[in-house]
JSON list of C-alpha atoms in Angstrom, two decimals:
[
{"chain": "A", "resi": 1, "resn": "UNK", "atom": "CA", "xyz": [0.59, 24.19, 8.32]},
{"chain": "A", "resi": 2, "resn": "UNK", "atom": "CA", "xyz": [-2.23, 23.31, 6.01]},
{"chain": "A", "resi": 3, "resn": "UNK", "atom": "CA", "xyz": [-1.81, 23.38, 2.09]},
{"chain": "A", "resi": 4, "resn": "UNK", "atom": "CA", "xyz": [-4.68, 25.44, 0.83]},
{"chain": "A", "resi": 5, "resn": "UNK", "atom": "CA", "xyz": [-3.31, 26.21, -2.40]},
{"chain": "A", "resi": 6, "resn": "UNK", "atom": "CA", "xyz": [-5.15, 24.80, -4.80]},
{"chain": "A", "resi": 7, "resn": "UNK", "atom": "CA", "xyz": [-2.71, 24.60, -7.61]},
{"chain": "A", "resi": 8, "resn": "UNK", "atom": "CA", "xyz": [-0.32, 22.84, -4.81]},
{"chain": "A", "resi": 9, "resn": "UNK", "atom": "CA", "xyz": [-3.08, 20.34, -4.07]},
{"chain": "A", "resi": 10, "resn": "UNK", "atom": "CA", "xyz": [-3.86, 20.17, -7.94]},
{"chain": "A", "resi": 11, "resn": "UNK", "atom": "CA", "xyz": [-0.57, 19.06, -8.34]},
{"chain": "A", "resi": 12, "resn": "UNK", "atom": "CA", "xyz": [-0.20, 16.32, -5.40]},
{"chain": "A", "resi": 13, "resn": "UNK", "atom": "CA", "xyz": [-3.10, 14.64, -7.20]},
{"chain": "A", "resi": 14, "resn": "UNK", "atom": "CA", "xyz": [-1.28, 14.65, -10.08]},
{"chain": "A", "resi": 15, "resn": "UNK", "atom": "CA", "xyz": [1.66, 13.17, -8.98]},
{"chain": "A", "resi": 16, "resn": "UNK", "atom": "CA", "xyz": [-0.72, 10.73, -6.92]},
{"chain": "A", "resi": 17, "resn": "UNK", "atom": "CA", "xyz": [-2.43, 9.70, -9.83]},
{"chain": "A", "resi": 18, "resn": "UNK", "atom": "CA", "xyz": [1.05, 9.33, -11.92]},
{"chain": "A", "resi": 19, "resn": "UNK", "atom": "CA", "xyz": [2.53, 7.33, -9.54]},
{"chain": "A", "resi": 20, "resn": "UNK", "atom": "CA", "xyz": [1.21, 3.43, -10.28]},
{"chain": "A", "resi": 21, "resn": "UNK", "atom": "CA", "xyz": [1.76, 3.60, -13.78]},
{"chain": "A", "resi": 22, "resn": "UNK", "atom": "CA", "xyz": [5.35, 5.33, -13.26]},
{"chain": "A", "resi": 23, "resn": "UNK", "atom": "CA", "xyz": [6.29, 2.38, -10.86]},
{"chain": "A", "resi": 24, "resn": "UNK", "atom": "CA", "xyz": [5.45, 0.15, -13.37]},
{"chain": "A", "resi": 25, "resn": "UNK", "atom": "CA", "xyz": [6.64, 1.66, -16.78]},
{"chain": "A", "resi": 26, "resn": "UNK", "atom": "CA", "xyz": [9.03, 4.07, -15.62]},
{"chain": "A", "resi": 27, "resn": "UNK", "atom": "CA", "xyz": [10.47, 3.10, -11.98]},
{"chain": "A", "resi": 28, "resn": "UNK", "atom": "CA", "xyz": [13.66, 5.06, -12.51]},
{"chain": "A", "resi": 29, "resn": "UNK", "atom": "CA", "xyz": [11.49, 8.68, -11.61]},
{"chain": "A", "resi": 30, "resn": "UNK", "atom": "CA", "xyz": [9.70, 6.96, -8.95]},
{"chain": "A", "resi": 31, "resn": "UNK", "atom": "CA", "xyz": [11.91, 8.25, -6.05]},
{"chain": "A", "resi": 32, "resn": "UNK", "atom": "CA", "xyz": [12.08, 11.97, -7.77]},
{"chain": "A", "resi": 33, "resn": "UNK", "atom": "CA", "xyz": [8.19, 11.84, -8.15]},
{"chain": "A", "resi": 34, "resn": "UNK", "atom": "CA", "xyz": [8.01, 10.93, -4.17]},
{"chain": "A", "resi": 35, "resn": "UNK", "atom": "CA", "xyz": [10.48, 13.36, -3.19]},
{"chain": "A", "resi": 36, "resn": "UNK", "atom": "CA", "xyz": [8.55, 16.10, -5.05]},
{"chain": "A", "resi": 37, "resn": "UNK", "atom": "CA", "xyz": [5.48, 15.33, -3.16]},
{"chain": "A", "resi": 38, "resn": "UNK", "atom": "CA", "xyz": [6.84, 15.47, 0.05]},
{"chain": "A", "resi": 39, "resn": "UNK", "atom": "CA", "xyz": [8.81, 18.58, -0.38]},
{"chain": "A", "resi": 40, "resn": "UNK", "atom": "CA", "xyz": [5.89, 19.71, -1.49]},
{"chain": "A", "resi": 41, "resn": "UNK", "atom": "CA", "xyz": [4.23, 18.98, 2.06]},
{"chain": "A", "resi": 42, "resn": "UNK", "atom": "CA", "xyz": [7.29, 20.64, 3.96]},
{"chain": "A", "resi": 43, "resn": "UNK", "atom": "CA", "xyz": [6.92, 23.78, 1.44]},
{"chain": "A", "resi": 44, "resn": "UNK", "atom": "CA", "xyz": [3.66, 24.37, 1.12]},
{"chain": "A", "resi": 45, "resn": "UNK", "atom": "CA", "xyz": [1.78, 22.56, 4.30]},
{"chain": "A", "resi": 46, "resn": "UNK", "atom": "CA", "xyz": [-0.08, 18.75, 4.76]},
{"chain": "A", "resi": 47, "resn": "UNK", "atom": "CA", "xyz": [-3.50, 18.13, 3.77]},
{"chain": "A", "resi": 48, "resn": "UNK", "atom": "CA", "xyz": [-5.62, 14.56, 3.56]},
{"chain": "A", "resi": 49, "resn": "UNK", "atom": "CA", "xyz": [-3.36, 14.03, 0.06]},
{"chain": "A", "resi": 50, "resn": "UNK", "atom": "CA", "xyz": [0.12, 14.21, 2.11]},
{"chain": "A", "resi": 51, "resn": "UNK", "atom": "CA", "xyz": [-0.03, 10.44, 3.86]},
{"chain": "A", "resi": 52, "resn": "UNK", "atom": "CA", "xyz": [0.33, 8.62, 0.67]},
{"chain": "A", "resi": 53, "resn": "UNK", "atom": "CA", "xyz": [3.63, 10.49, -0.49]},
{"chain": "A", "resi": 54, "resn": "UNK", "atom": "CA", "xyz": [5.03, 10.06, 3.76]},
{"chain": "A", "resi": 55, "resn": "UNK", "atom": "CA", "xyz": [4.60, 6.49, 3.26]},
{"chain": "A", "resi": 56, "resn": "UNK", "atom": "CA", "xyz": [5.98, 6.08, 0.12]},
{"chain": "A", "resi": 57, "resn": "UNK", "atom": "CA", "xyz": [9.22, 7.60, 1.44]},
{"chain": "A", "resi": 58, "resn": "UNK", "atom": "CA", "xyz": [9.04, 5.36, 4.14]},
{"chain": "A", "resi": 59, "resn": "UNK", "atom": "CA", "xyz": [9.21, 2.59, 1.46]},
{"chain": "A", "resi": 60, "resn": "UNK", "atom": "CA", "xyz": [12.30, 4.06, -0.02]},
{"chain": "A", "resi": 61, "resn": "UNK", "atom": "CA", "xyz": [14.16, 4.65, 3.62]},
{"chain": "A", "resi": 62, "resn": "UNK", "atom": "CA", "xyz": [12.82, 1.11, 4.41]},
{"chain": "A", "resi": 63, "resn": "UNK", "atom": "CA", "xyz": [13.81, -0.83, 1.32]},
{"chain": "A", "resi": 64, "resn": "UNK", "atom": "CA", "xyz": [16.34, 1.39, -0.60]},
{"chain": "A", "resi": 65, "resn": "UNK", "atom": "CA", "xyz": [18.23, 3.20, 2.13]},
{"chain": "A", "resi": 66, "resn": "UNK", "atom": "CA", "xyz": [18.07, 0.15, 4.70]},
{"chain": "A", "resi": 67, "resn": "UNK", "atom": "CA", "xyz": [16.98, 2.78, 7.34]},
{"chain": "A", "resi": 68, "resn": "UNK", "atom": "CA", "xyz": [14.40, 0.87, 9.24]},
{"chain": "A", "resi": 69, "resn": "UNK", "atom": "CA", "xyz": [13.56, 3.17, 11.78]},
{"chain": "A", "resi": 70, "resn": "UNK", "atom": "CA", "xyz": [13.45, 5.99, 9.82]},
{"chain": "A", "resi": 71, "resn": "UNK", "atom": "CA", "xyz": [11.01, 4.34, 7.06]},
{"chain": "A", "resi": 72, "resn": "UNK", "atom": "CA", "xyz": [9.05, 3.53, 9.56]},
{"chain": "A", "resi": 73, "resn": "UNK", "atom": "CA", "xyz": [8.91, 7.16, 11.59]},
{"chain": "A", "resi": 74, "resn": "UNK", "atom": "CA", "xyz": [7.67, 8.43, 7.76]},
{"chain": "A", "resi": 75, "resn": "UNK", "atom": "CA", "xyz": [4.76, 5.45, 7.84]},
{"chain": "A", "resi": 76, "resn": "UNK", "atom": "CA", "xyz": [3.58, 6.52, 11.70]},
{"chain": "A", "resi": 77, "resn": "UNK", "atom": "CA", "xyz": [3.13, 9.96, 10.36]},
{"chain": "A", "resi": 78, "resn": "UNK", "atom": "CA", "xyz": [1.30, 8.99, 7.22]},
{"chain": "A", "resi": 79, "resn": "UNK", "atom": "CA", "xyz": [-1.10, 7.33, 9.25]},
{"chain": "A", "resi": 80, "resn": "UNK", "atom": "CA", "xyz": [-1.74, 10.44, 11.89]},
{"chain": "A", "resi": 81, "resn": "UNK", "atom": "CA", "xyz": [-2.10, 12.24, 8.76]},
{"chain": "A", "resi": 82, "resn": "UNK", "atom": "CA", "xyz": [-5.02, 9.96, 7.68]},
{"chain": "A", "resi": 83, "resn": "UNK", "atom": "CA", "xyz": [-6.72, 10.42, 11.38]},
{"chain": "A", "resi": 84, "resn": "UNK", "atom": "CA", "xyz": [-5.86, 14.36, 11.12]},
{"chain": "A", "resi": 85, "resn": "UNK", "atom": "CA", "xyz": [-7.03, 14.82, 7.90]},
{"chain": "A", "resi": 86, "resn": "UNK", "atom": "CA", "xyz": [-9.84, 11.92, 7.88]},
{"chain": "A", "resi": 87, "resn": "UNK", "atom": "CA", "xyz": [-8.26, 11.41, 4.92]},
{"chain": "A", "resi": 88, "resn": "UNK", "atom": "CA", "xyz": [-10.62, 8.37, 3.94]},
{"chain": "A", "resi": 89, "resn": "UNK", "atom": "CA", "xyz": [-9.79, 8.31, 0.35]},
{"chain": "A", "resi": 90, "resn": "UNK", "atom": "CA", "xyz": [-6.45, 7.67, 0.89]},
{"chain": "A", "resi": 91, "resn": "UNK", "atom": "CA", "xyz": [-6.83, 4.99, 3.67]},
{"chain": "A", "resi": 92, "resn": "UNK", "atom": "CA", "xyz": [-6.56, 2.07, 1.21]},
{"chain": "A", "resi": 93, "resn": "UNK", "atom": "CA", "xyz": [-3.43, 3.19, -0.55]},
{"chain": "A", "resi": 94, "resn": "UNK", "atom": "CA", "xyz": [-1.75, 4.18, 2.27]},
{"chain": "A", "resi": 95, "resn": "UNK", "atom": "CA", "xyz": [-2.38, 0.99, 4.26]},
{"chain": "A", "resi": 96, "resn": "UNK", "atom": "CA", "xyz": [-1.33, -1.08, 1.77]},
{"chain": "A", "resi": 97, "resn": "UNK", "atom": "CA", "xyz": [2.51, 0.99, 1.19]},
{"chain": "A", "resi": 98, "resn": "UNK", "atom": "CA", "xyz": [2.39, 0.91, 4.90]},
{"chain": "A", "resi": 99, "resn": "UNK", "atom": "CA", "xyz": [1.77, -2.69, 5.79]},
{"chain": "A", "resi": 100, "resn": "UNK", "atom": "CA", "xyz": [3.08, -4.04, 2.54]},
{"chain": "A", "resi": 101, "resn": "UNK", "atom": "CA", "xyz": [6.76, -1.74, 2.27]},
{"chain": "A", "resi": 102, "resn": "UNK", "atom": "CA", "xyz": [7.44, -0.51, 5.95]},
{"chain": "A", "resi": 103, "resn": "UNK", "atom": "CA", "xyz": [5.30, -2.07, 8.83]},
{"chain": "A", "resi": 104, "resn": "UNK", "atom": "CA", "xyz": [6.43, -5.67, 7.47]},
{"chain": "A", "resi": 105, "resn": "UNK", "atom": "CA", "xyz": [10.48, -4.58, 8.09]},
{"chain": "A", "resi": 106, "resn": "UNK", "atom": "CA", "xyz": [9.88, -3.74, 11.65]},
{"chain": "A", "resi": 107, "resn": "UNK", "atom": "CA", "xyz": [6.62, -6.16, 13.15]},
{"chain": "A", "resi": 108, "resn": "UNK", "atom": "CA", "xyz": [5.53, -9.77, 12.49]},
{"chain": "A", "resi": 109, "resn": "UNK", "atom": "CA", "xyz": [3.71, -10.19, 9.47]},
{"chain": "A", "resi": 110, "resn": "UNK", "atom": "CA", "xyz": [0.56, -11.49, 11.02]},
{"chain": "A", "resi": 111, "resn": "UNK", "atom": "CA", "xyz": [0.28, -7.32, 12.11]},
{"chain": "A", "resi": 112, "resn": "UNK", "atom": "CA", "xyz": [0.02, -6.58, 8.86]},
{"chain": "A", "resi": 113, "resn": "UNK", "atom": "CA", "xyz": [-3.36, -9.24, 8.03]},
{"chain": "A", "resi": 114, "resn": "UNK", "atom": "CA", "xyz": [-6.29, -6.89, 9.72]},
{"chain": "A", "resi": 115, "resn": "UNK", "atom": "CA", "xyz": [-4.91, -3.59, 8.03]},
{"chain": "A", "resi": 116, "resn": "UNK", "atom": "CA", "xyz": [-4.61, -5.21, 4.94]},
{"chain": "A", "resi": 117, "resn": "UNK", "atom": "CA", "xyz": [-8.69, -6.33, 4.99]},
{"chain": "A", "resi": 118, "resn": "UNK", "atom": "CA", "xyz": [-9.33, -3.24, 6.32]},
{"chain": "A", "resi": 119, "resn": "UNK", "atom": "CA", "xyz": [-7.59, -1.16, 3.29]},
{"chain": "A", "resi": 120, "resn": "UNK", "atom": "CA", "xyz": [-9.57, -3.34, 0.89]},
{"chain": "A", "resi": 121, "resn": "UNK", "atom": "CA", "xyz": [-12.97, -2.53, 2.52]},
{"chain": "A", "resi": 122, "resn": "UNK", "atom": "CA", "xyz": [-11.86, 0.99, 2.54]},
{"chain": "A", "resi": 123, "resn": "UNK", "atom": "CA", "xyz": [-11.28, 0.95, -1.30]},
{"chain": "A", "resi": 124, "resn": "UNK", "atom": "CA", "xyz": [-14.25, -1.05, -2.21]},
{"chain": "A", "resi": 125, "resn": "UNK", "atom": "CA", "xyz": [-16.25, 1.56, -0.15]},
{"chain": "A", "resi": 126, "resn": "UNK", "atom": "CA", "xyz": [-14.96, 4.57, -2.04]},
{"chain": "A", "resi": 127, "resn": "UNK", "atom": "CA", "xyz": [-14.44, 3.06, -5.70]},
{"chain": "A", "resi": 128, "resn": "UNK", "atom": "CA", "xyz": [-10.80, 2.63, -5.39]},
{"chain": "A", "resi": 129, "resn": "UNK", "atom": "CA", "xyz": [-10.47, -0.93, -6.55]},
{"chain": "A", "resi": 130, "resn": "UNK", "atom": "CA", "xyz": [-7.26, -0.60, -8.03]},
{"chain": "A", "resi": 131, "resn": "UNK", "atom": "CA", "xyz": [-5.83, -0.08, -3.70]},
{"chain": "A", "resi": 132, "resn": "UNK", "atom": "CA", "xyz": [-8.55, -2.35, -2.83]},
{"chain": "A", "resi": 133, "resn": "UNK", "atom": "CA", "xyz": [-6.67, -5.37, -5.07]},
{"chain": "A", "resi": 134, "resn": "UNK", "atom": "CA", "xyz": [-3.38, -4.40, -3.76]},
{"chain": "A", "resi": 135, "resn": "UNK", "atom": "CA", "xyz": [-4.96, -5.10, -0.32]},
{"chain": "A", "resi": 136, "resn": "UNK", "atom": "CA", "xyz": [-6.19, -8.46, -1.14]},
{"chain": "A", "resi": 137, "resn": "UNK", "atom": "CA", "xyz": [-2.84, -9.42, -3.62]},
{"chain": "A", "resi": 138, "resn": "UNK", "atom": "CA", "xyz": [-0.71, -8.65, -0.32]},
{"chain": "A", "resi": 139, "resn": "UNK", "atom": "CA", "xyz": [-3.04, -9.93, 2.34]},
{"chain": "A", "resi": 140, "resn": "UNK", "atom": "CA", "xyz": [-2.90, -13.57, 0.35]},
{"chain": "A", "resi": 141, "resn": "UNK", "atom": "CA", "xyz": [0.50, -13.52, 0.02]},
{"chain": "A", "resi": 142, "resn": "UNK", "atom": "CA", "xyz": [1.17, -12.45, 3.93]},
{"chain": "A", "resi": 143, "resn": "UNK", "atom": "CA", "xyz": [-0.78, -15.28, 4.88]},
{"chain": "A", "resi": 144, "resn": "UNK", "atom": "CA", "xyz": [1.35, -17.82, 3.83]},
{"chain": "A", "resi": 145, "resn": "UNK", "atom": "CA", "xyz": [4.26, -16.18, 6.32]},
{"chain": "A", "resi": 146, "resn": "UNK", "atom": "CA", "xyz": [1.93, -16.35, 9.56]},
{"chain": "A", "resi": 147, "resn": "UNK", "atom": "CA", "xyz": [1.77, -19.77, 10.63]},
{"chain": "A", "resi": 148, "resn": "UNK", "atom": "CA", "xyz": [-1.83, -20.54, 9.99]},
{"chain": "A", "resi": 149, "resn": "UNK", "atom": "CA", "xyz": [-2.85, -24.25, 8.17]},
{"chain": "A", "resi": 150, "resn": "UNK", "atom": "CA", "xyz": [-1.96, -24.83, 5.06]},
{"chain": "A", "resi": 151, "resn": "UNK", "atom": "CA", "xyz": [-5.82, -25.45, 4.60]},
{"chain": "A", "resi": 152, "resn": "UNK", "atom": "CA", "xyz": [-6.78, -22.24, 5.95]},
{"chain": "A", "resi": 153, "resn": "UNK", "atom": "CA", "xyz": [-4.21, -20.48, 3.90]},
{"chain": "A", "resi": 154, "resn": "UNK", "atom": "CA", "xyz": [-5.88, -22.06, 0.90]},
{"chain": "A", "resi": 155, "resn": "UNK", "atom": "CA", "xyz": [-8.93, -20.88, 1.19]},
{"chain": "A", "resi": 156, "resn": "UNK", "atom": "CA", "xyz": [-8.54, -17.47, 2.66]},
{"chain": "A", "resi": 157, "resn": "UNK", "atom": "CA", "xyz": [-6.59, -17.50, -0.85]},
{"chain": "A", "resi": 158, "resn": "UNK", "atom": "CA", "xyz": [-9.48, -18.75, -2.90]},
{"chain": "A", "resi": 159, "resn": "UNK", "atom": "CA", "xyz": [-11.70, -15.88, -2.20]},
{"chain": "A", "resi": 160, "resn": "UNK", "atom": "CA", "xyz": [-9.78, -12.76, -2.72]},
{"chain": "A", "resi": 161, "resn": "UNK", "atom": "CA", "xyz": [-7.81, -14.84, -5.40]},
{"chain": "A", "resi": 162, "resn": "UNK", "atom": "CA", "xyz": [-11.70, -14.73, -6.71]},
{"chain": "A", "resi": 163, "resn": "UNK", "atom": "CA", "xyz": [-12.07, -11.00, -6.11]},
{"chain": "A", "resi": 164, "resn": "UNK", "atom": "CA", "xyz": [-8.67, -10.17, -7.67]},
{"chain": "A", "resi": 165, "resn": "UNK", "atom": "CA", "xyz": [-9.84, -11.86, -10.91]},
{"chain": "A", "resi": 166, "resn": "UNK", "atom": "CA", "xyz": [-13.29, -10.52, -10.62]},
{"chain": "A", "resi": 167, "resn": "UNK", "atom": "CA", "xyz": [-12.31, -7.01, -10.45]},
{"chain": "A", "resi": 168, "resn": "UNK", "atom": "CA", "xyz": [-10.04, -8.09, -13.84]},
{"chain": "A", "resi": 169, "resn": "UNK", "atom": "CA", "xyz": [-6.32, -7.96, -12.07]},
{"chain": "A", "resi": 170, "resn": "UNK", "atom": "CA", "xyz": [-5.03, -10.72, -13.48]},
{"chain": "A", "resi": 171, "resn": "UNK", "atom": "CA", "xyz": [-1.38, -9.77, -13.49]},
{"chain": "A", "resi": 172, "resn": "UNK", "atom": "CA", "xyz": [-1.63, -9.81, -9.27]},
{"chain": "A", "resi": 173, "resn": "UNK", "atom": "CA", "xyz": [-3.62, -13.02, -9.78]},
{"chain": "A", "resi": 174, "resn": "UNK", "atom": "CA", "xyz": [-1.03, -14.78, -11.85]},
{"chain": "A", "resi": 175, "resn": "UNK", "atom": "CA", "xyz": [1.67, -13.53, -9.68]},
{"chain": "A", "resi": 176, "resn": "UNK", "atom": "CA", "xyz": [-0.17, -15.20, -6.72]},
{"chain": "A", "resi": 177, "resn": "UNK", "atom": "CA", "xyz": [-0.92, -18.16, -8.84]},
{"chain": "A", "resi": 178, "resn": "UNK", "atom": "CA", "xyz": [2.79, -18.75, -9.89]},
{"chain": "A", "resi": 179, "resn": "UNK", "atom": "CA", "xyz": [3.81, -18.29, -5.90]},
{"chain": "A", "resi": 180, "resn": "UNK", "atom": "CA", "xyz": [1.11, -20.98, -4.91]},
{"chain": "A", "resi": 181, "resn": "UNK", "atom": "CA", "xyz": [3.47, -23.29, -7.33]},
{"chain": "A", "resi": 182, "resn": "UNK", "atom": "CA", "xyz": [6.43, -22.29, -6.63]},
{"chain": "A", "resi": 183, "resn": "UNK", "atom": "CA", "xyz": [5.22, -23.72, -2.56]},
{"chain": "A", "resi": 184, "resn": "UNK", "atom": "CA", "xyz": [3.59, -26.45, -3.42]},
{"chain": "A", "resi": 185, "resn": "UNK", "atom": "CA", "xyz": [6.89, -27.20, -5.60]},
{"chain": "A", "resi": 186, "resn": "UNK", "atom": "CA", "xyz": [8.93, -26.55, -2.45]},
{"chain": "A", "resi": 187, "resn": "UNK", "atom": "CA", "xyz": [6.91, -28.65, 0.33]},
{"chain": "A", "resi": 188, "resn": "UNK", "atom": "CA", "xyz": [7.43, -31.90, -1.22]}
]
């Protein structure tokens, strides 16, 4: 079914919204905050806010529970949800918890490049910057698991390491920064 209820959908923006800043100062109610959404989706029907809470239980069956194929069952229906719901606004979250935290456990990680370019066109379309810079933190780091020149690598790291600090993300920039080191420290 379809949720229609708008305090139900009132609420899964809420617990949208809440759940960056949770992850970050509070991660211990980060799987209760994602199990409420989704039982809200079984309860009271899908709409275009119901892929981001599927793939963020794929993340926890994925990384927590070890259950690849389970995790990653939750991710294929977050993304049918997107094409059901043309859920645009949610395209750039959702591809990076899918790519980033589920897709990356069961494909190479060169399947993961496009969708992570595409997620940060889809959030610089729609104003969601914060998703957008998620995109382009994972999509540098990805690229240094694929096989392509070091060179290459490099600069394909240069410009979104230039659009994460741009867009005034500097914690994902000095994480990148400190794992361009830590390599450079390692290939000598």
């Amino acid at each position: 079914p379809v949720m229609t209820d708008p305090y139900q959908l009132a609420a899964m923006e809420i617990l949208t919204v809440l759940y960056p800043p949770a992850y970050i100062a509070k991660p211990e109610i980060v799987s209760s905050l994602i199990l409420t959404m989704v039982n809200l989706c079984i309860d009271h029907g899908h709409s275009a806010l119901a892929a981001f809470p599927y793939t963020l239980y794929g993340t926890i069956l994925c990384g927590v529970k070890g259950d690849i194929a389970s995790g990653y069952h939750s991710g294929m229906i977050a993304l049918k949800l997107l094409e059901q719901f043309n859920a645009i606004q949610q395209k750039a979250k959702v591809y990076v918890m899918f790519n980033a935290s589920i897709r990356i456990w069961k494909e190479p990680a060169r399947n993961t490049l496009a969708s992570f370019l595409e997620g940060m066109k889809f959030g610089v379309e729609i104003g969601d910057i914060e998703w957008a810079i998620y995109s382009a933190k994972h999509y540098i780091a990805n690229l240094s698991f694929v096989g392509e020149s070091l060179e290459y690598v490099e600069q394909q790291q240069a410009i979104y390491m230039q659009f994460l600090l741009t867009n005034k993300h500097e914690l994902a920039g000095l994480n990148l920064i400190a794992g361009r080191k830590a390599k450079a420290a390692n290939t000598y």
